[in-house]
XYZ file of C-alpha atoms in Angstrom:
135
model
C 0.000 0.000 0.000
C 1.598 3.270 -1.049
C 0.061 5.335 1.766
C -1.656 4.495 5.019
C -5.093 4.636 3.360
C -6.539 4.009 -0.085
C -9.494 5.416 -1.997
C -12.384 3.254 -3.146
C -11.014 3.374 -6.690
C -7.589 2.206 -5.563
C -9.078 -0.666 -3.554
C -11.346 -1.633 -6.446
C -8.374 -1.647 -8.844
C -6.224 -3.585 -6.374
C -8.776 -6.402 -6.153
C -10.044 -6.166 -9.738
C -13.547 -5.206 -8.623
C -15.946 -2.521 -9.775
C -16.264 0.189 -7.104
C -20.014 -0.416 -6.897
C -19.302 -3.876 -5.399
C -17.433 -2.242 -2.503
C -20.299 0.223 -2.057
C -22.792 -2.647 -2.018
C -20.756 -4.563 0.547
C -20.747 -1.432 2.667
C -24.521 -1.047 2.286
C -25.105 -4.611 3.555
C -22.768 -4.181 6.505
C -19.695 -6.052 5.321
C -17.401 -3.019 5.140
C -17.103 0.151 7.204
C -14.355 2.291 5.714
C -13.479 5.532 7.437
C -14.836 8.736 5.926
C -12.853 11.916 5.370
C -13.788 15.411 4.238
C -16.612 15.316 1.760
C -17.657 11.841 2.883
C -15.018 10.120 0.779
C -14.150 6.595 1.820
C -10.640 5.772 2.995
C -9.617 2.129 3.317
C -6.929 0.961 5.738
C -4.814 -2.190 5.595
C -7.337 -3.854 7.929
C -10.089 -2.991 5.418
C -8.034 -4.668 2.687
C -7.818 -7.834 4.777
C -11.592 -7.660 5.223
C -12.121 -7.302 1.460
C -9.780 -10.267 0.907
C -11.769 -12.285 3.476
C -15.022 -11.452 1.700
C -13.595 -12.457 -1.670
C -12.273 -15.792 -0.378
C -15.539 -16.513 1.412
C -17.480 -15.790 -1.785
C -15.144 -18.109 -3.705
C -15.976 -20.795 -1.141
C -19.662 -20.245 -1.868
C -20.698 -18.369 1.273
C -23.654 -16.039 0.916
C -23.305 -12.378 1.878
C -25.450 -12.912 5.013
C -23.176 -15.797 6.066
C -20.088 -13.706 5.373
C -21.557 -10.881 7.455
C -22.361 -13.329 10.286
C -18.833 -14.723 10.121
C -17.155 -11.300 10.149
C -19.456 -9.846 12.807
C -19.285 -12.805 15.185
C -17.476 -11.893 18.374
C -17.661 -15.476 19.548
C -15.216 -17.935 17.945
C -17.834 -20.697 18.269
C -20.289 -18.658 16.179
C -17.641 -18.240 13.472
C -16.979 -21.971 13.509
C -20.717 -22.626 13.131
C -20.812 -20.524 9.962
C -17.725 -22.301 8.631
C -19.043 -25.760 9.538
C -22.386 -25.164 7.823
C -20.691 -23.916 4.682
C -18.046 -26.654 4.783
C -20.818 -29.250 4.540
C -22.419 -27.385 1.621
C -19.095 -27.167 -0.254
C -18.507 -30.888 0.277
C -21.928 -31.620 -1.229
C -21.164 -29.394 -4.240
C -17.783 -31.117 -4.662
C -19.466 -34.543 -4.678
C -21.862 -33.324 -7.364
C -18.953 -31.945 -9.390
C -17.040 -35.239 -9.043
C -20.085 -37.064 -10.372
C -20.335 -34.617 -13.275
C -16.630 -35.058 -14.007
C -17.057 -38.850 -14.000
C -19.886 -38.503 -16.514
C -17.770 -36.320 -18.799
C -14.808 -38.694 -18.527
C -17.063 -41.659 -19.361
C -18.207 -39.823 -22.475
C -14.725 -38.759 -23.518
C -13.226 -42.210 -22.947
C -16.004 -44.059 -24.736
C -15.057 -45.943 -27.872
C -18.651 -46.914 -28.577
C -19.979 -45.734 -31.938
C -22.786 -43.672 -30.393
C -22.098 -42.272 -26.922
C -25.796 -41.930 -26.136
C -26.202 -45.715 -26.334
C -22.827 -46.625 -24.772
C -23.270 -48.960 -21.765
C -20.514 -47.218 -19.769
C -21.993 -43.782 -20.375
C -25.489 -45.021 -19.566
C -24.113 -46.620 -16.410
C -23.117 -43.148 -15.229
C -26.730 -42.029 -15.699
C -28.386 -45.109 -14.212
C -29.173 -43.654 -10.774
C -31.099 -40.812 -12.402
C -33.059 -43.229 -14.563
C -33.989 -45.694 -11.812
C -37.662 -45.452 -10.831
C -38.786 -47.239 -7.690
C -35.708 -49.485 -7.732
C -36.376 -50.800 -11.295
C -34.284 -50.158 -14.398
């Protein structure tokens, strides 16, 4: 950081975000940058760490309300609760992605003339096709 504080434009450029995203995060209680003359926002190094935390949490799939709850929690147990709940959700999404990847690999590795009738490919879809335990 070139000075002790940064403008909203500098922070937005630093993180590759539009400035309106930082304004929105402020409006929903995720950020509270200091204000100087004329009401201009000034971001400190701590604010940058908060922006980085928000970005990483969003990458992990946390909603803005969960991110706010995590950042606002004064109790470490409350923070862990937010993380635990989202950890379980990410694991479920990863399992779904693994299944999707298996389906794509089955299609790409198929030497059958028509992939849509390939037994290996259809095997990947079998659980979706099963009705009442019958095939």
